Each structure stands twice: as structure tokens, then as C-alpha cells.
Amino acid sequence: MAAGHFVEMKKRGEKFVVLTAYDAPTARLEVEAGVDIVMVGDSVGTNVLGYASEREVTLDDMAHHIAAVRRGAPGVYLIGDLPYATYDSEAQALASAALLAQAGADCVKFEGAQPDIVRALKREGYEVCCHIGLESQHQEGKRRQGKTAEAAAKLLADALALDAAGADFLVLELIPRELAAKITERLRAPTIGIGAGADCDAQVLVVHDLAALGTRDFKHNRRYVELGAALREAVAAYARDVREGRFPAEDNGFSMEAAELAALEKIIA
Ligand code: KIV
């Protein structure tokens, strides 16, 4: 599948679904549940790797997790993040994109309005997702963007420039819904919103937020299941069972044949 598939969906007014995954079993479950695009974001750093910031994520981290997701979901369209400071020049962006593509990414995503980087990647045949609004790699905190007319006009101009440069998708993060709607309406490329209202062509969430696996909660998120609480309870029940001799039970193990056991007893007597 190629990005053009999603441009056609945009033209037909069909929304599509994007969700992050960082490992094979989660990616497989997401595809079974009908997710259209799996995104291996640099959010892997704070959600899985225990880093304090997305800035600590390396290209090797990304390649490792992209490869795992690709093994779990061989046919899915996969967007992979270029980490912080790995696309500071055209040459560096191309070298970084090559690593992610080799690991299994169909499309590379980077933060910020850099149409030159889009053009360089497109010239070499990469599919490209841009990411504007809140840029976690470049801005401190999870702050809303584009709230004033001036800031919103700048984001719209950035979006148009990235679209004209050939971007295949645009992630819009934490911007007002009216601005996201105007950007979506004017772009050829499908928009993927997160905290940007319902008018984007697609939505993305971080799977750890959706499943309430982490400690954080965000206004833009909906917790569809309390997996963190369920896992904690399950682990506590396991720990109680081990300590009180209820696990493992008879049927969690197996026994030796009587003759083998008798022979063993003779050997070790
Ligand atoms: O890193 C990430 O998961 C992202 C999404 C939140 C869009 O960039």
C-alpha cells in the first residue's frame, strides 16, 4: 500500500484510523481491530523506554521498534518517526530515512516546517509525513499551539508549504479545531489530527494513552480501557497466589511416567 491510497480516501471523504504501536503483538492486535496505519512514534521513548523526553530517542531505538512492529503486522502501512536531530540537513535526513525504511517503515515522519527536507526525501522516493503544531522534539511541555490569529496564520502557511513540497500526510497536534479544519480543507495531503478536532482526515492516539497504561492523562485523549489498572490487579493476584501456594496448580505442570520416576529414583539412590 502507498500513501496515494489515503489521498483517495480523503477525496472520498472517508476517515481513516492511525494508532501508535511499538511492539509486534500490539501491532498485530491493532491491525486485527481495523487500524489503517500504525505509527511508530518517538513517543516510544517516554511510553516504553523509560526516557524523560522524546529527545533521548535514537535512530537505533526507532529501527529496533519499527522492525518489531513490521514483524507483527507485515502488511500494514507503517509511519516511523525520525528522532530529534537526525534530519538537520538533507543528507542527514536521507541517511536517517534509509535506516528506518530498511527496518520496515513505509513513510518517515519529522517535526517542523522544513519543505526542503520534504523535497529531498521525495526526490529519493520516500513517502513523507510532516508534523506541525505541538512539536515535542522542539518545544517544552504539552502546550496548545496556534491560539492567536498570527500563530494560526503561520501554521496554515507552513502546512501549505509542506503540502506544495509534496508531503504525503500532515500530523496536526494540539491546535484549535477551526484551524485544523481550514488546513484540512486546503491541503491535498490527508491530515492526521491529535487534539486538533474532528475535521481532520484521520485521527491518531498514543496506544498507551488510549489503553490507560501510563501515568499521564490528556484532554485530547479518551481512555477506552483501563489496561494499566487491570494489569496491576492481575499481577497482584499472581503474586498472592505464588506466596500462598495457589500457583502453579496441578494442571499448570506435568508429571513423569511412573516407570521413568522409578528408574530415576534407582539412579540417584
Ligand atoms: O510520537 C508520536 O507518537 C507522535 C504522535 C503523537 C503523533 O508523534
mmCIF file with all atom_site columns, N, CA, C and O and ligand atoms in Angstrom, residues 20 22 39-44 81 109 111 131 171 173 194 204 206, ligand 1:
data_model
loop_
_atom_site.group_PDB
_atom_site.id
_atom_site.type_symbol
_atom_site.label_atom_id
_atom_site.label_alt_id
_atom_site.label_comp_id
_atom_site.label_asym_id
_atom_site.label_entity_id
_atom_site.label_seq_id
_atom_site.pdbx_PDB_ins_code
_atom_site.Cartn_x
_atom_site.Cartn_y
_atom_site.Cartn_z
_atom_site.occupancy
_atom_site.B_iso_or_equiv
_atom_site.pdbx_formal_charge
_atom_site.auth_seq_id
_atom_site.auth_comp_id
_atom_site.auth_asym_id
_atom_site.auth_atom_id
_atom_site.pdbx_PDB_model_num
ATOM   1  N N  . THR A 1 20  ? -0.527 4.493  17.462 1.00 0.00 ? 20  THR A N  1
ATOM   2  C CA . THR A 1 20  ? 0.883  4.114  17.650 1.00 0.00 ? 20  THR A CA 1
ATOM   3  C C  . THR A 1 20  ? 0.965  2.660  18.108 1.00 0.00 ? 20  THR A C  1
ATOM   4  O O  . THR A 1 20  ? 0.037  2.117  18.719 1.00 0.00 ? 20  THR A O  1
ATOM   5  N N  . TYR A 1 22  ? 4.488  -0.098 19.320 1.00 0.00 ? 22  TYR A N  1
ATOM   6  C CA . TYR A 1 22  ? 5.951  -0.156 19.460 1.00 0.00 ? 22  TYR A CA 1
ATOM   7  C C  . TYR A 1 22  ? 6.467  -1.591 19.479 1.00 0.00 ? 22  TYR A C  1
ATOM   8  O O  . TYR A 1 22  ? 7.668  -1.805 19.615 1.00 0.00 ? 22  TYR A O  1
ATOM   9  N N  . MET A 1 39  ? 1.612  3.795  13.575 1.00 0.00 ? 39  MET A N  1
ATOM   10 C CA . MET A 1 39  ? 2.684  4.790  13.673 1.00 0.00 ? 39  MET A CA 1
ATOM   11 C C  . MET A 1 39  ? 3.649  4.379  14.788 1.00 0.00 ? 39  MET A C  1
ATOM   12 O O  . MET A 1 39  ? 3.236  4.172  15.932 1.00 0.00 ? 39  MET A O  1
ATOM   13 N N  . VAL A 1 40  ? 4.915  4.251  14.430 1.00 0.00 ? 40  VAL A N  1
ATOM   14 C CA . VAL A 1 40  ? 5.936  4.027  15.464 1.00 0.00 ? 40  VAL A CA 1
ATOM   15 C C  . VAL A 1 40  ? 6.523  5.407  15.739 1.00 0.00 ? 40  VAL A C  1
ATOM   16 O O  . VAL A 1 40  ? 7.405  5.884  15.020 1.00 0.00 ? 40  VAL A O  1
ATOM   17 N N  . GLY A 1 41  ? 5.954  6.077  16.743 1.00 0.00 ? 41  GLY A N  1
ATOM   18 C CA . GLY A 1 41  ? 6.359  7.439  17.053 1.00 0.00 ? 41  GLY A CA 1
ATOM   19 C C  . GLY A 1 41  ? 7.551  7.451  17.996 1.00 0.00 ? 41  GLY A C  1
ATOM   20 O O  . GLY A 1 41  ? 7.854  6.440  18.651 1.00 0.00 ? 41  GLY A O  1
ATOM   21 N N  . ASP A 1 42  ? 8.172  8.619  18.097 1.00 0.00 ? 42  ASP A N  1
ATOM   22 C CA . ASP A 1 42  ? 9.241  8.738  19.090 1.00 0.00 ? 42  ASP A CA 1
ATOM   23 C C  . ASP A 1 42  ? 8.656  8.780  20.504 1.00 0.00 ? 42  ASP A C  1
ATOM   24 O O  . ASP A 1 42  ? 9.395  8.802  21.488 1.00 0.00 ? 42  ASP A O  1
ATOM   25 N N  . SER A 1 43  ? 7.319  8.748  20.597 1.00 0.00 ? 43  SER A N  1
ATOM   26 C CA . SER A 1 43  ? 6.668  8.573  21.897 1.00 0.00 ? 43  SER A CA 1
ATOM   27 C C  . SER A 1 43  ? 7.055  7.223  22.510 1.00 0.00 ? 43  SER A C  1
ATOM   28 O O  . SER A 1 43  ? 6.784  6.979  23.683 1.00 0.00 ? 43  SER A O  1
ATOM   29 N N  . VAL A 1 44  ? 7.688  6.349  21.728 1.00 0.00 ? 44  VAL A N  1
ATOM   30 C CA . VAL A 1 44  ? 8.251  5.112  22.279 1.00 0.00 ? 44  VAL A CA 1
ATOM   31 C C  . VAL A 1 44  ? 9.205  5.435  23.437 1.00 0.00 ? 44  VAL A C  1
ATOM   32 O O  . VAL A 1 44  ? 9.324  4.670  24.392 1.00 0.00 ? 44  VAL A O  1
ATOM   33 N N  . ASP A 1 81  ? 8.932  7.532  12.974 1.00 0.00 ? 81  ASP A N  1
ATOM   34 C CA . ASP A 1 81  ? 9.449  8.868  13.309 1.00 0.00 ? 81  ASP A CA 1
ATOM   35 C C  . ASP A 1 81  ? 10.957 8.983  13.122 1.00 0.00 ? 81  ASP A C  1
ATOM   36 O O  . ASP A 1 81  ? 11.708 8.120  13.613 1.00 0.00 ? 81  ASP A O  1
ATOM   37 N N  . LYS A 1 109 ? 8.359  10.274 9.244  1.00 0.00 ? 109 LYS A N  1
ATOM   38 C CA . LYS A 1 109 ? 7.735  11.497 9.757  1.00 0.00 ? 109 LYS A CA 1
ATOM   39 C C  . LYS A 1 109 ? 8.783  12.346 10.457 1.00 0.00 ? 109 LYS A C  1
ATOM   40 O O  . LYS A 1 109 ? 9.656  11.803 11.148 1.00 0.00 ? 109 LYS A O  1
ATOM   41 N N  . GLU A 1 111 ? 9.298  16.449 12.478 1.00 0.00 ? 111 GLU A N  1
ATOM   42 C CA . GLU A 1 111 ? 8.611  17.614 13.044 1.00 0.00 ? 111 GLU A CA 1
ATOM   43 C C  . GLU A 1 111 ? 9.161  18.911 12.486 1.00 0.00 ? 111 GLU A C  1
ATOM   44 O O  . GLU A 1 111 ? 10.384 19.055 12.320 1.00 0.00 ? 111 GLU A O  1
ATOM   45 N N  . HIS A 1 131 ? 4.863  16.977 10.605 1.00 0.00 ? 131 HIS A N  1
ATOM   46 C CA . HIS A 1 131 ? 4.212  17.068 11.920 1.00 0.00 ? 131 HIS A CA 1
ATOM   47 C C  . HIS A 1 131 ? 4.378  18.510 12.408 1.00 0.00 ? 131 HIS A C  1
ATOM   48 O O  . HIS A 1 131 ? 5.503  18.938 12.666 1.00 0.00 ? 131 HIS A O  1
ATOM   49 N N  . VAL A 1 171 ? 0.617  15.549 10.221 1.00 0.00 ? 171 VAL A N  1
ATOM   50 C CA . VAL A 1 171 ? 0.087  15.416 11.582 1.00 0.00 ? 171 VAL A CA 1
ATOM   51 C C  . VAL A 1 171 ? -0.114 16.820 12.140 1.00 0.00 ? 171 VAL A C  1
ATOM   52 O O  . VAL A 1 171 ? 0.791  17.668 12.048 1.00 0.00 ? 171 VAL A O  1
ATOM   53 N N  . GLU A 1 173 ? -0.952 18.577 15.659 1.00 0.00 ? 173 GLU A N  1
ATOM   54 C CA . GLU A 1 173 ? -1.054 18.241 17.092 1.00 0.00 ? 173 GLU A CA 1
ATOM   55 C C  . GLU A 1 173 ? -1.376 19.465 17.932 1.00 0.00 ? 173 GLU A C  1
ATOM   56 O O  . GLU A 1 173 ? -0.702 20.507 17.838 1.00 0.00 ? 173 GLU A O  1
ATOM   57 N N  . ILE A 1 194 ? -4.336 15.074 16.238 1.00 0.00 ? 194 ILE A N  1
ATOM   58 C CA . ILE A 1 194 ? -4.281 14.622 17.643 1.00 0.00 ? 194 ILE A CA 1
ATOM   59 C C  . ILE A 1 194 ? -4.495 15.877 18.490 1.00 0.00 ? 194 ILE A C  1
ATOM   60 O O  . ILE A 1 194 ? -3.694 16.811 18.433 1.00 0.00 ? 194 ILE A O  1
ATOM   61 N N  . VAL A 1 204 ? -5.076 10.217 15.248 1.00 0.00 ? 204 VAL A N  1
ATOM   62 C CA . VAL A 1 204 ? -4.058 9.342  15.830 1.00 0.00 ? 204 VAL A CA 1
ATOM   63 C C  . VAL A 1 204 ? -4.091 9.511  17.350 1.00 0.00 ? 204 VAL A C  1
ATOM   64 O O  . VAL A 1 204 ? -4.362 10.607 17.849 1.00 0.00 ? 204 VAL A O  1
ATOM   65 N N  . VAL A 1 206 ? -1.875 7.878  20.991 1.00 0.00 ? 206 VAL A N  1
ATOM   66 C CA . VAL A 1 206 ? -0.810 7.021  21.516 1.00 0.00 ? 206 VAL A CA 1
ATOM   67 C C  . VAL A 1 206 ? -1.505 5.847  22.211 1.00 0.00 ? 206 VAL A C  1
ATOM   68 O O  . VAL A 1 206 ? -2.362 6.048  23.075 1.00 0.00 ? 206 VAL A O  1
HETATM 69 O O1 . KIV B 2 .   ? 5.478  10.215 18.609 1.00 0.00 ? 1   KIV B O1 1
HETATM 70 C C1 . KIV B 2 .   ? 4.268  10.055 18.404 1.00 0.00 ? 1   KIV B C1 1
HETATM 71 O O2 . KIV B 2 .   ? 3.651  9.070  18.819 1.00 0.00 ? 1   KIV B O2 1
HETATM 72 C C2 . KIV B 2 .   ? 3.579  11.069 17.626 1.00 0.00 ? 1   KIV B C2 1
HETATM 73 C C3 . KIV B 2 .   ? 2.086  11.049 17.642 1.00 0.00 ? 1   KIV B C3 1
HETATM 74 C C4 . KIV B 2 .   ? 1.597  11.545 18.935 1.00 0.00 ? 1   KIV B C4 1
HETATM 75 C C5 . KIV B 2 .   ? 1.537  11.822 16.510 1.00 0.00 ? 1   KIV B C5 1
HETATM 76 O O3 . KIV B 2 .   ? 4.205  11.881 17.042 1.00 0.00 ? 1   KIV B O3 1
#
